[in-house]
PDB file of C-alpha atoms in Angstrom:
ATOM      1  CA  MET A   1       0.000   0.000   0.000  1.00  0.00           C
ATOM      2  CA  ALA A   2       2.791   2.379   0.992  1.00  0.00           C
ATOM      3  CA  THR A   3       4.614   1.520  -2.246  1.00  0.00           C
ATOM      4  CA  THR A   4       1.507   2.337  -4.303  1.00  0.00           C
ATOM      5  CA  VAL A   5       1.080   5.690  -2.586  1.00  0.00           C
ATOM      6  CA  LEU A   6       4.756   6.473  -3.170  1.00  0.00           C
ATOM      7  CA  ARG A   7       4.445   5.611  -6.849  1.00  0.00           C
ATOM      8  CA  LEU A   8       1.370   7.804  -7.196  1.00  0.00           C
ATOM      9  CA  SER A   9       3.169  10.642  -5.476  1.00  0.00           C
ATOM     10  CA  LEU A  10       6.134  10.331  -7.828  1.00  0.00           C
ATOM     11  CA  LEU A  11       3.782  10.209 -10.814  1.00  0.00           C
ATOM     12  CA  LEU A  12       2.056  13.401  -9.682  1.00  0.00           C
ATOM     13  CA  ILE A  13       5.407  15.116  -9.236  1.00  0.00           C
ATOM     14  CA  LEU A  14       6.461  14.045 -12.732  1.00  0.00           C
ATOM     15  CA  LEU A  15       3.164  15.242 -14.200  1.00  0.00           C
ATOM     16  CA  SER A  16       3.495  18.544 -12.378  1.00  0.00           C
ATOM     17  CA  THR A  17       7.019  18.983 -13.709  1.00  0.00           C
ATOM     18  CA  ALA A  18       5.874  18.164 -17.237  1.00  0.00           C
ATOM     19  CA  VAL A  19       3.114  20.741 -17.047  1.00  0.00           C
ATOM     20  CA  SER A  20       5.457  23.410 -15.703  1.00  0.00           C
ATOM     21  CA  ASP A  21       7.822  22.682 -18.567  1.00  0.00           C
ATOM     22  CA  LEU A  22       5.195  23.596 -21.170  1.00  0.00           C
ATOM     23  CA  CYS A  23       6.318  27.196 -20.937  1.00  0.00           C
ATOM     24  CA  ASN A  24       9.449  27.906 -22.961  1.00  0.00           C
ATOM     25  CA  PRO A  25      12.199  28.787 -20.438  1.00  0.00           C
ATOM     26  CA  GLN A  26      13.526  31.698 -22.509  1.00  0.00           C
ATOM     27  CA  ASP A  27      10.038  33.134 -22.953  1.00  0.00           C
ATOM     28  CA  LYS A  28       9.426  32.877 -19.213  1.00  0.00           C
ATOM     29  CA  LYS A  29      12.698  34.670 -18.507  1.00  0.00           C
ATOM     30  CA  VAL A  30      11.727  37.480 -20.879  1.00  0.00           C
ATOM     31  CA  LEU A  31       8.261  37.822 -19.363  1.00  0.00           C
ATOM     32  CA  LEU A  32       9.696  38.104 -15.865  1.00  0.00           C
ATOM     33  CA  GLN A  33      12.041  40.818 -17.134  1.00  0.00           C
ATOM     34  CA  ILE A  34       9.053  42.645 -18.654  1.00  0.00           C
ATOM     35  CA  LYS A  35       7.269  42.428 -15.319  1.00  0.00           C
ATOM     36  CA  LYS A  36      10.319  43.862 -13.562  1.00  0.00           C
ATOM     37  CA  ASP A  37      10.670  46.659 -16.134  1.00  0.00           C
ATOM     38  CA  LEU A  38       7.020  47.544 -15.546  1.00  0.00           C
ATOM     39  CA  ASN A  39       7.779  47.854 -11.819  1.00  0.00           C
ATOM     40  CA  ASN A  40       5.965  44.631 -10.857  1.00  0.00           C
ATOM     41  CA  PRO A  41       2.412  45.954 -11.223  1.00  0.00           C
ATOM     42  CA  TYR A  42      -0.414  44.265  -9.371  1.00  0.00           C
ATOM     43  CA  LEU A  43      -2.219  43.390 -12.606  1.00  0.00           C
ATOM     44  CA  LEU A  44       0.662  40.978 -13.358  1.00  0.00           C
ATOM     45  CA  ALA A  45       0.452  39.309  -9.939  1.00  0.00           C
ATOM     46  CA  SER A  46      -0.248  35.951 -11.611  1.00  0.00           C
ATOM     47  CA  TRP A  47       3.209  36.024 -13.219  1.00  0.00           C
ATOM     48  CA  ASP A  48       4.713  33.677 -10.660  1.00  0.00           C
ATOM     49  CA  PRO A  49       8.060  32.140 -11.672  1.00  0.00           C
ATOM     50  CA  ASN A  50       7.014  28.904  -9.971  1.00  0.00           C
ATOM     51  CA  THR A  51       4.043  28.405 -12.305  1.00  0.00           C
ATOM     52  CA  ASP A  52       3.580  27.732 -15.987  1.00  0.00           C
ATOM     53  CA  CYS A  53       3.736  31.043 -17.871  1.00  0.00           C
ATOM     54  CA  CYS A  54       1.183  29.749 -20.378  1.00  0.00           C
ATOM     55  CA  ASP A  55      -1.355  30.044 -17.559  1.00  0.00           C
ATOM     56  CA  TRP A  56      -0.449  33.601 -16.658  1.00  0.00           C
ATOM     57  CA  TYR A  57      -2.957  36.435 -17.013  1.00  0.00           C
ATOM     58  CA  THR A  58      -2.721  38.361 -20.319  1.00  0.00           C
ATOM     59  CA  ILE A  59      -0.578  35.604 -21.890  1.00  0.00           C
ATOM     60  CA  GLU A  60      -1.412  33.148 -24.659  1.00  0.00           C
ATOM     61  CA  CYS A  61       0.800  30.298 -25.811  1.00  0.00           C
ATOM     62  CA  ASP A  62       0.719  28.349 -29.043  1.00  0.00           C
ATOM     63  CA  LEU A  63      -1.058  25.048 -28.351  1.00  0.00           C
ATOM     64  CA  LYS A  64       1.612  23.007 -30.105  1.00  0.00           C
ATOM     65  CA  THR A  65       4.912  24.811 -29.579  1.00  0.00           C
ATOM     66  CA  HIS A  66       3.973  26.502 -26.260  1.00  0.00           C
ATOM     67  CA  ARG A  67       5.800  29.651 -27.368  1.00  0.00           C
ATOM     68  CA  ILE A  68       4.287  32.998 -26.369  1.00  0.00           C
ATOM     69  CA  ILE A  69       2.105  34.308 -29.214  1.00  0.00           C
ATOM     70  CA  SER A  70       0.030  36.934 -27.417  1.00  0.00           C
ATOM     71  CA  LEU A  71       0.802  39.564 -24.765  1.00  0.00           C
ATOM     72  CA  THR A  72      -2.111  41.874 -23.964  1.00  0.00           C
ATOM     73  CA  ILE A  73      -1.514  44.124 -20.969  1.00  0.00           C
ATOM     74  CA  PHE A  74      -4.502  46.320 -20.198  1.00  0.00           C
ATOM     75  CA  ASP A  75      -6.295  47.609 -17.167  1.00  0.00           C
ATOM     76  CA  SER A  76     -10.078  48.009 -17.125  1.00  0.00           C
ATOM     77  CA  ALA A  77      -9.695  49.999 -13.894  1.00  0.00           C
ATOM     78  CA  PRO A  78      -6.489  51.940 -14.632  1.00  0.00           C
ATOM     79  CA  SER A  79      -3.847  51.453 -11.971  1.00  0.00           C
ATOM     80  CA  ASN A  80      -1.122  53.829 -10.920  1.00  0.00           C
ATOM     81  CA  PHE A  81       1.862  51.924 -12.212  1.00  0.00           C
ATOM     82  CA  SER A  82       4.238  54.120 -14.166  1.00  0.00           C
ATOM     83  CA  ALA A  83       6.666  52.778 -16.755  1.00  0.00           C
ATOM     84  CA  GLN A  84       7.734  52.737 -20.374  1.00  0.00           C
ATOM     85  CA  ILE A  85       7.336  49.926 -22.891  1.00  0.00           C
ATOM     86  CA  PRO A  86      10.107  47.481 -21.946  1.00  0.00           C
ATOM     87  CA  PRO A  87      12.703  46.813 -24.668  1.00  0.00           C
ATOM     88  CA  SER A  88      12.556  43.169 -23.631  1.00  0.00           C
ATOM     89  CA  VAL A  89       9.254  42.771 -25.543  1.00  0.00           C
ATOM     90  CA  GLY A  90      11.432  42.452 -28.633  1.00  0.00           C
ATOM     91  CA  GLN A  91      12.751  39.143 -27.266  1.00  0.00           C
ATOM     92  CA  LEU A  92       9.478  37.268 -27.789  1.00  0.00           C
ATOM     93  CA  PRO A  93      10.113  36.213 -31.407  1.00  0.00           C
ATOM     94  CA  TYR A  94       6.875  34.276 -31.903  1.00  0.00           C
ATOM     95  CA  LEU A  95       4.603  37.066 -30.707  1.00  0.00           C
ATOM     96  CA  GLU A  96       1.616  37.651 -33.013  1.00  0.00           C
ATOM     97  CA  THR A  97      -0.399  40.013 -30.798  1.00  0.00           C
ATOM     98  CA  LEU A  98       0.998  42.808 -28.644  1.00  0.00           C
ATOM     99  CA  GLU A  99      -1.292  45.147 -26.729  1.00  0.00           C
ATOM    100  CA  PHE A 100      -0.831  47.875 -24.121  1.00  0.00           C
ATOM    101  CA  HIS A 101      -4.237  49.447 -23.496  1.00  0.00           C
ATOM    102  CA  LYS A 102      -5.782  51.810 -20.945  1.00  0.00           C
ATOM    103  CA  LEU A 103      -2.495  52.430 -19.165  1.00  0.00           C
ATOM    104  CA  PRO A 104      -2.479  56.223 -18.629  1.00  0.00           C
ATOM    105  CA  LYS A 105       0.967  56.244 -16.995  1.00  0.00           C
ATOM    106  CA  LEU A 106       2.670  54.276 -19.741  1.00  0.00           C
ATOM    107  CA  THR A 107       5.020  56.890 -21.201  1.00  0.00           C
ATOM    108  CA  GLY A 108       7.949  57.305 -23.546  1.00  0.00           C
ATOM    109  CA  PRO A 109       8.284  56.518 -27.249  1.00  0.00           C
ATOM    110  CA  LEU A 110       7.251  53.462 -29.158  1.00  0.00           C
ATOM    111  CA  GLN A 111       9.967  50.951 -28.296  1.00  0.00           C
ATOM    112  CA  PRO A 112      12.321  50.310 -31.292  1.00  0.00           C
ATOM    113  CA  ALA A 113      12.744  46.697 -30.146  1.00  0.00           C
ATOM    114  CA  ILE A 114       9.206  46.070 -31.428  1.00  0.00           C
ATOM    115  CA  ALA A 115      10.726  46.036 -34.922  1.00  0.00           C
ATOM    116  CA  LYS A 116      12.178  42.619 -34.087  1.00  0.00           C
ATOM    117  CA  LEU A 117       8.695  41.107 -33.775  1.00  0.00           C
ATOM    118  CA  THR A 118       8.349  40.164 -37.417  1.00  0.00           C
ATOM    119  CA  ASN A 119       5.531  37.697 -36.722  1.00  0.00           C
ATOM    120  CA  LEU A 120       3.260  40.395 -35.305  1.00  0.00           C
ATOM    121  CA  LYS A 121      -0.210  40.490 -36.821  1.00  0.00           C
ATOM    122  CA  SER A 122      -1.814  42.884 -34.354  1.00  0.00           C
ATOM    123  CA  LEU A 123      -0.197  45.834 -32.563  1.00  0.00           C
ATOM    124  CA  ARG A 124      -2.378  47.925 -30.291  1.00  0.00           C
ATOM    125  CA  ILE A 125      -0.939  50.613 -28.031  1.00  0.00           C
ATOM    126  CA  SER A 126      -3.856  52.870 -27.168  1.00  0.00           C
ATOM    127  CA  ASN A 127      -5.198  55.013 -24.345  1.00  0.00           C
ATOM    128  CA  THR A 128      -1.721  55.577 -22.925  1.00  0.00           C
ATOM    129  CA  ASN A 129       0.616  58.565 -22.628  1.00  0.00           C
ATOM    130  CA  LEU A 130       2.894  57.288 -25.361  1.00  0.00           C
ATOM    131  CA  SER A 131       4.772  60.186 -26.968  1.00  0.00           C
ATOM    132  CA  GLY A 132       7.203  60.825 -29.803  1.00  0.00           C
ATOM    133  CA  SER A 133       6.572  60.123 -33.466  1.00  0.00           C
ATOM    134  CA  VAL A 134       4.939  57.285 -35.350  1.00  0.00           C
ATOM    135  CA  PRO A 135       8.146  55.402 -36.182  1.00  0.00           C
ATOM    136  CA  SER A 136       8.993  54.358 -39.708  1.00  0.00           C
ATOM    137  CA  PHE A 137      10.330  51.028 -38.416  1.00  0.00           C
ATOM    138  CA  LEU A 138       6.731  49.820 -38.200  1.00  0.00           C
ATOM    139  CA  ALA A 139       6.966  49.213 -41.948  1.00  0.00           C
ATOM    140  CA  GLN A 140       9.243  46.255 -41.144  1.00  0.00           C
ATOM    141  CA  LEU A 141       6.322  44.429 -39.520  1.00  0.00           C
ATOM    142  CA  THR A 142       5.036  43.168 -42.840  1.00  0.00           C
ATOM    143  CA  ASN A 143       2.629  40.642 -41.319  1.00  0.00           C
ATOM    144  CA  LEU A 144       0.617  43.318 -39.513  1.00  0.00           C
ATOM    145  CA  SER A 145      -3.134  43.217 -40.110  1.00  0.00           C
ATOM    146  CA  PHE A 146      -4.157  45.634 -37.351  1.00  0.00           C
ATOM    147  CA  LEU A 147      -2.241  48.730 -36.231  1.00  0.00           C
ATOM    148  CA  ASP A 148      -3.856  50.828 -33.514  1.00  0.00           C
ATOM    149  CA  LEU A 149      -1.945  53.736 -31.944  1.00  0.00           C
ATOM    150  CA  SER A 150      -5.019  55.765 -31.018  1.00  0.00           C
ATOM    151  CA  PHE A 151      -5.618  57.919 -27.931  1.00  0.00           C
ATOM    152  CA  ASN A 152      -1.974  58.738 -27.236  1.00  0.00           C
ATOM    153  CA  ASN A 153       0.256  61.833 -27.394  1.00  0.00           C
ATOM    154  CA  LEU A 154       2.060  61.067 -30.627  1.00  0.00           C
ATOM    155  CA  THR A 155       3.405  64.008 -32.627  1.00  0.00           C
ATOM    156  CA  GLY A 156       5.057  64.622 -35.989  1.00  0.00           C
ATOM    157  CA  SER A 157       4.012  63.420 -39.415  1.00  0.00           C
ATOM    158  CA  ILE A 158       2.626  60.092 -40.587  1.00  0.00           C
ATOM    159  CA  PRO A 159       5.424  58.063 -42.211  1.00  0.00           C
ATOM    160  CA  ALA A 160       4.791  57.279 -45.861  1.00  0.00           C
ATOM    161  CA  SER A 161       6.423  53.890 -45.333  1.00  0.00           C
ATOM    162  CA  LEU A 162       3.301  52.572 -43.567  1.00  0.00           C
ATOM    163  CA  SER A 163       1.910  51.869 -47.034  1.00  0.00           C
ATOM    164  CA  GLN A 164       4.414  49.008 -47.239  1.00  0.00           C
ATOM    165  CA  LEU A 165       2.202  47.088 -44.788  1.00  0.00           C
ATOM    166  CA  GLN A 166       0.412  45.223 -47.526  1.00  0.00           C
ATOM    167  CA  ASN A 167      -1.543  42.928 -45.183  1.00  0.00           C
ATOM    168  CA  LEU A 168      -3.030  45.786 -43.184  1.00  0.00           C
ATOM    169  CA  ILE A 169      -6.805  45.667 -42.655  1.00  0.00           C
ATOM    170  CA  SER A 170      -7.156  48.490 -40.142  1.00  0.00           C
ATOM    171  CA  LEU A 171      -5.040  51.574 -39.421  1.00  0.00           C
ATOM    172  CA  ARG A 172      -5.907  53.721 -36.391  1.00  0.00           C
ATOM    173  CA  LEU A 173      -3.854  56.799 -35.572  1.00  0.00           C
ATOM    174  CA  ASP A 174      -6.748  58.878 -34.261  1.00  0.00           C
ATOM    175  CA  ARG A 175      -6.748  61.171 -31.217  1.00  0.00           C
ATOM    176  CA  ASN A 176      -3.098  62.113 -31.215  1.00  0.00           C
ATOM    177  CA  HIS A 177      -1.324  65.359 -32.147  1.00  0.00           C
ATOM    178  CA  LEU A 178      -0.117  64.385 -35.610  1.00  0.00           C
ATOM    179  CA  THR A 179       0.687  67.090 -38.148  1.00  0.00           C
ATOM    180  CA  GLY A 180       1.514  67.358 -41.836  1.00  0.00           C
ATOM    181  CA  PRO A 181      -0.261  65.771 -44.801  1.00  0.00           C
ATOM    182  CA  ILE A 182      -1.802  62.364 -45.375  1.00  0.00           C
ATOM    183  CA  PRO A 183       0.909  60.509 -47.336  1.00  0.00           C
ATOM    184  CA  SER A 184       0.064  60.095 -51.004  1.00  0.00           C
ATOM    185  CA  SER A 185       1.626  56.640 -50.737  1.00  0.00           C
ATOM    186  CA  PHE A 186      -1.478  55.504 -48.852  1.00  0.00           C
ATOM    187  CA  GLY A 187      -3.109  55.040 -52.229  1.00  0.00           C
ATOM    188  CA  SER A 188      -0.789  52.085 -52.846  1.00  0.00           C
ATOM    189  CA  PHE A 189      -2.182  49.918 -50.030  1.00  0.00           C
ATOM    190  CA  LYS A 190      -3.123  46.588 -51.618  1.00  0.00           C
ATOM    191  CA  SER A 191      -5.271  45.415 -48.709  1.00  0.00           C
ATOM    192  CA  ASN A 192      -7.726  48.372 -48.714  1.00  0.00           C
ATOM    193  CA  PRO A 193      -7.462  49.015 -44.964  1.00  0.00           C
ATOM    194  CA  ASP A 194      -9.939  51.051 -42.976  1.00  0.00           C
ATOM    195  CA  ILE A 195      -8.229  54.375 -42.230  1.00  0.00           C
ATOM    196  CA  ILE A 196      -9.012  56.252 -39.003  1.00  0.00           C
ATOM    197  CA  LEU A 197      -6.992  59.469 -38.631  1.00  0.00           C
ATOM    198  CA  SER A 198      -9.490  61.711 -36.836  1.00  0.00           C
ATOM    199  CA  HIS A 199      -8.802  64.209 -34.044  1.00  0.00           C
ATOM    200  CA  ASN A 200      -5.314  65.250 -35.129  1.00  0.00           C
ATOM    201  CA  ASN A 201      -3.859  68.388 -36.742  1.00  0.00           C
ATOM    202  CA  LEU A 202      -3.363  67.044 -40.255  1.00  0.00           C
ATOM    203  CA  THR A 203      -3.147  69.620 -43.035  1.00  0.00           C
ATOM    204  CA  GLY A 204      -3.065  69.769 -46.814  1.00  0.00           C
ATOM    205  CA  THR A 205      -5.355  67.999 -49.249  1.00  0.00           C
ATOM    206  CA  ILE A 206      -6.649  64.452 -49.298  1.00  0.00           C
ATOM    207  CA  PRO A 207      -4.371  62.687 -51.811  1.00  0.00           C
ATOM    208  CA  PRO A 208      -6.251  61.770 -55.006  1.00  0.00           C
ATOM    209  CA  SER A 209      -4.494  58.399 -54.777  1.00  0.00           C
ATOM    210  CA  ILE A 210      -6.834  57.549 -51.882  1.00  0.00           C
ATOM    211  CA  GLY A 211      -9.387  57.012 -54.643  1.00  0.00           C
ATOM    212  CA  ASN A 212      -7.489  53.842 -55.553  1.00  0.00           C
ATOM    213  CA  LEU A 213      -8.620  52.218 -52.310  1.00  0.00           C
ATOM    214  CA  ASN A 214     -11.839  50.365 -51.639  1.00  0.00           C
ATOM    215  CA  PHE A 215     -12.070  50.490 -47.864  1.00  0.00           C
ATOM    216  CA  THR A 216     -15.139  50.028 -45.668  1.00  0.00           C
ATOM    217  CA  HIS A 217     -14.566  52.856 -43.178  1.00  0.00           C
ATOM    218  CA  ILE A 218     -12.653  56.130 -43.401  1.00  0.00           C
ATOM    219  CA  ASP A 219     -12.606  58.807 -40.702  1.00  0.00           C
ATOM    220  CA  LEU A 220     -10.584  61.977 -41.309  1.00  0.00           C
ATOM    221  CA  SER A 221     -12.712  64.199 -39.084  1.00  0.00           C
ATOM    222  CA  ARG A 222     -11.474  67.017 -36.857  1.00  0.00           C
ATOM    223  CA  ASN A 223      -8.331  67.891 -38.755  1.00  0.00           C
ATOM    224  CA  LYS A 224      -7.409  70.886 -40.929  1.00  0.00           C
ATOM    225  CA  LEU A 225      -7.716  69.238 -44.320  1.00  0.00           C
ATOM    226  CA  GLU A 226      -8.542  71.331 -47.388  1.00  0.00           C
ATOM    227  CA  GLY A 227      -9.655  70.883 -50.970  1.00  0.00           C
ATOM    228  CA  ASP A 228     -11.441  68.078 -52.760  1.00  0.00           C
ATOM    229  CA  ALA A 229     -12.597  64.864 -51.094  1.00  0.00           C
ATOM    230  CA  SER A 230     -14.686  63.483 -53.957  1.00  0.00           C
ATOM    231  CA  SER A 231     -12.083  60.814 -54.801  1.00  0.00           C
ATOM    232  CA  ILE A 232     -13.228  58.915 -51.691  1.00  0.00           C
ATOM    233  CA  PHE A 233     -16.592  58.240 -53.322  1.00  0.00           C
ATOM    234  CA  GLY A 234     -17.652  56.358 -56.424  1.00  0.00           C
ATOM    235  CA  PRO A 235     -20.469  54.102 -57.640  1.00  0.00           C
ATOM    236  CA  ASN A 236     -18.358  50.946 -57.451  1.00  0.00           C
ATOM    237  CA  LYS A 237     -16.919  51.473 -53.969  1.00  0.00           C
ATOM    238  CA  THR A 238     -17.683  49.284 -50.970  1.00  0.00           C
ATOM    239  CA  VAL A 239     -17.313  52.091 -48.441  1.00  0.00           C
ATOM    240  CA  GLN A 240     -19.958  52.094 -45.706  1.00  0.00           C
ATOM    241  CA  ILE A 241     -18.866  54.830 -43.286  1.00  0.00           C
ATOM    242  CA  VAL A 242     -17.335  58.191 -44.261  1.00  0.00           C
ATOM    243  CA  ASP A 243     -16.618  60.920 -41.705  1.00  0.00           C
ATOM    244  CA  LEU A 244     -14.965  64.077 -43.053  1.00  0.00           C
ATOM    245  CA  SER A 245     -16.536  66.464 -40.561  1.00  0.00           C
ATOM    246  CA  ARG A 246     -14.891  69.555 -39.070  1.00  0.00           C
ATOM    247  CA  ASN A 247     -12.237  70.207 -41.675  1.00  0.00           C
ATOM    248  CA  GLN A 248     -11.896  72.913 -44.327  1.00  0.00           C
ATOM    249  CA  LEU A 249     -12.835  70.771 -47.314  1.00  0.00           C
ATOM    250  CA  SER A 250     -14.272  72.532 -50.350  1.00  0.00           C
ATOM    251  CA  PHE A 251     -15.733  70.670 -53.332  1.00  0.00           C
ATOM    252  CA  ASP A 252     -18.911  70.470 -55.411  1.00  0.00           C
ATOM    253  CA  LEU A 253     -21.179  67.717 -54.107  1.00  0.00           C
ATOM    254  CA  SER A 254     -23.598  67.986 -57.042  1.00  0.00           C
ATOM    255  CA  ASN A 255     -21.926  65.480 -59.352  1.00  0.00           C
ATOM    256  CA  VAL A 256     -20.496  63.100 -56.765  1.00  0.00           C
ATOM    257  CA  GLU A 257     -21.666  59.526 -57.270  1.00  0.00           C
ATOM    258  CA  PHE A 258     -22.190  57.388 -54.183  1.00  0.00           C
ATOM    259  CA  SER A 259     -22.106  53.621 -53.809  1.00  0.00           C
ATOM    260  CA  THR A 260     -25.188  51.815 -52.527  1.00  0.00           C
ATOM    261  CA  SER A 261     -23.076  50.419 -49.672  1.00  0.00           C
ATOM    262  CA  LEU A 262     -22.819  53.850 -48.010  1.00  0.00           C
ATOM    263  CA  THR A 263     -24.805  53.931 -44.749  1.00  0.00           C
ATOM    264  CA  SER A 264     -23.129  56.765 -42.848  1.00  0.00           C
ATOM    265  CA  LEU A 265     -21.988  60.127 -44.225  1.00  0.00           C
ATOM    266  CA  ASP A 266     -20.809  63.041 -42.110  1.00  0.00           C
ATOM    267  CA  ILE A 267     -19.411  66.150 -43.813  1.00  0.00           C
ATOM    268  CA  ASN A 268     -20.584  68.784 -41.311  1.00  0.00           C
ATOM    269  CA  HIS A 269     -18.535  71.953 -40.681  1.00  0.00           C
ATOM    270  CA  ASN A 270     -16.748  72.192 -44.028  1.00  0.00           C
ATOM    271  CA  LYS A 271     -17.075  74.382 -47.119  1.00  0.00           C
ATOM    272  CA  VAL A 272     -18.835  71.876 -49.357  1.00  0.00           C
ATOM    273  CA  TYR A 273     -21.030  73.503 -52.014  1.00  0.00           C
ATOM    274  CA  GLY A 274     -23.467  72.586 -54.774  1.00  0.00           C
ATOM    275  CA  ASN A 275     -26.664  70.538 -54.484  1.00  0.00           C
ATOM    276  CA  LEU A 276     -27.456  67.272 -52.760  1.00  0.00           C
ATOM    277  CA  PRO A 277     -27.423  64.664 -55.569  1.00  0.00           C
ATOM    278  CA  GLN A 278     -30.666  62.865 -56.383  1.00  0.00           C
ATOM    279  CA  GLY A 279     -28.769  59.605 -56.065  1.00  0.00           C
ATOM    280  CA  LEU A 280     -28.760  59.971 -52.282  1.00  0.00           C
ATOM    281  CA  THR A 281     -32.395  58.840 -52.254  1.00  0.00           C
ATOM    282  CA  ALA A 282     -31.297  55.351 -53.305  1.00  0.00           C
ATOM    283  CA  LEU A 283     -29.185  54.905 -50.182  1.00  0.00           C
ATOM    284  CA  ASN A 284     -30.263  53.458 -46.853  1.00  0.00           C
ATOM    285  CA  PHE A 285     -28.627  55.946 -44.496  1.00  0.00           C
ATOM    286  CA  GLN A 286     -28.356  55.137 -40.825  1.00  0.00           C
ATOM    287  CA  PHE A 287     -26.563  58.433 -40.222  1.00  0.00           C
ATOM    288  CA  LEU A 288     -26.313  61.609 -42.286  1.00  0.00           C
ATOM    289  CA  ASN A 289     -25.041  65.089 -41.455  1.00  0.00           C
ATOM    290  CA  VAL A 290     -24.356  67.792 -44.070  1.00  0.00           C
ATOM    291  CA  SER A 291     -24.890  70.801 -41.796  1.00  0.00           C
ATOM    292  CA  TYR A 292     -22.644  73.877 -41.642  1.00  0.00           C
ATOM    293  CA  ASN A 293     -21.619  73.899 -45.295  1.00  0.00           C
ATOM    294  CA  ARG A 294     -22.479  75.996 -48.381  1.00  0.00           C
ATOM    295  CA  LEU A 295     -25.030  73.699 -49.994  1.00  0.00           C
ATOM    296  CA  CYS A 296     -27.992  75.023 -51.986  1.00  0.00           C
ATOM    297  CA  GLY A 297     -31.160  73.781 -53.643  1.00  0.00           C
ATOM    298  CA  GLN A 298     -33.918  71.423 -52.630  1.00  0.00           C
ATOM    299  CA  ILE A 299     -33.239  68.355 -50.518  1.00  0.00           C
ATOM    300  CA  PRO A 300     -34.176  65.383 -52.741  1.00  0.00           C
ATOM    301  CA  VAL A 301     -37.316  63.573 -51.634  1.00  0.00           C
ATOM    302  CA  GLY A 302     -37.066  59.842 -51.040  1.00  0.00           C
ATOM    303  CA  GLY A 303     -35.100  57.136 -49.332  1.00  0.00           C
ATOM    304  CA  THR A 304     -34.174  58.012 -45.775  1.00  0.00           C
ATOM    305  CA  LEU A 305     -33.388  61.695 -46.395  1.00  0.00           C
ATOM    306  CA  GLN A 306     -36.575  62.957 -44.724  1.00  0.00           C
ATOM    307  CA  SER A 307     -36.068  60.726 -41.673  1.00  0.00           C
ATOM    308  CA  PHE A 308     -33.380  63.067 -40.323  1.00  0.00           C
ATOM    309  CA  ASP A 309     -34.207  66.296 -38.508  1.00  0.00           C
ATOM    310  CA  ILE A 310     -33.274  69.861 -39.402  1.00  0.00           C
ATOM    311  CA  TYR A 311     -30.056  69.743 -37.385  1.00  0.00           C
ATOM    312  CA  GLU A 312     -28.482  67.434 -39.950  1.00  0.00           C
ATOM    313  CA  TYR A 313     -29.152  69.969 -42.718  1.00  0.00           C
ATOM    314  CA  PHE A 314     -29.196  73.445 -41.241  1.00  0.00           C
ATOM    315  CA  HIS A 315     -26.597  76.250 -41.517  1.00  0.00           C
ATOM    316  CA  ASN A 316     -26.100  75.888 -45.253  1.00  0.00           C
ATOM    317  CA  LYS A 317     -26.148  78.629 -47.851  1.00  0.00           C
ATOM    318  CA  CYS A 318     -29.594  78.059 -49.341  1.00  0.00           C
ATOM    319  CA  LEU A 319     -30.586  74.424 -48.742  1.00  0.00           C
ATOM    320  CA  CYS A 320     -34.336  73.978 -48.518  1.00  0.00           C
ATOM    321  CA  GLY A 321     -37.158  71.432 -48.504  1.00  0.00           C
ATOM    322  CA  SER A 322     -38.188  68.821 -45.969  1.00  0.00           C
ATOM    323  CA  PRO A 323     -37.112  68.610 -43.199  1.00  0.00           C
ATOM    324  CA  LEU A 324     -36.018  72.238 -43.692  1.00  0.00           C
ATOM    325  CA  PRO A 325     -38.549  74.960 -44.615  1.00  0.00           C
ATOM    326  CA  LYS A 326     -40.072  74.811 -48.097  1.00  0.00           C
ATOM    327  CA  CYS A 327     -38.174  76.228 -51.010  1.00  0.00           C
ATOM    328  CA  THR A 328     -39.423  79.609 -52.246  1.00  0.00           C
TER     329      THR A 328
END
């Protein structure tokens, strides 16, 4: 009986050792260094060197190789830990997802060591106090599908080299302090990514090359963009959501053709002129705002155009008809 118990005990010890060995030793060492560099925050309390790192909070391992493929550090109730992005993150070569989110005391620039993570598919560093520029080295991460650097304190211009990310599906650089023009190279994206650049200080015109893209969502609102934006539209586009509001755009809306996929259009607070095209009646708008422009003529009757109230149409030059007062 005693022998059987001893054997069972040894078996359990062996099983326990096997489980603990699932975590790659080098990956575990790197993770513990990351924890140290982040000043051992409470939200990483589960990162115990005596346990399997594949079971740690915010970590995901590959089911076959047990290498670290995902590191997502975020805080739903932001803590007070203060740190910068550790350079040691660049020593997790199999990482596919890297996220630092809702960490208001995460400061400093985007860590250059991230350029080593050539397997990255998703990079999200948002709602932090990250500063500095959007680095051109991001173009080396050619497997990226999602790039989100929103809600930070990034400054400087948008690097043209981002267009080299030919697998990109979504680009978010909104709510920073970026300046300069939208790179004309963005028209060479092959993957037609959604482009969200709102709430910055971008200037210049929207590159005509953007017309080469067939994205689903574009948001350039609350910048200082000028000139023509008609290249964004077209009868054969698949775009669903367009927000160009609160810029200084000036173009004739009369002859713009819209795709039937368009469900949300916001161009308020610009200098758009001309008439509302009759073709708008064929669209099933869920949201529409053309207020504070220089539009004239009667609002076409039909579709969903009369389902919106006067606030989506008012403060134009001479726009009239339902829901605005009758034309005279």
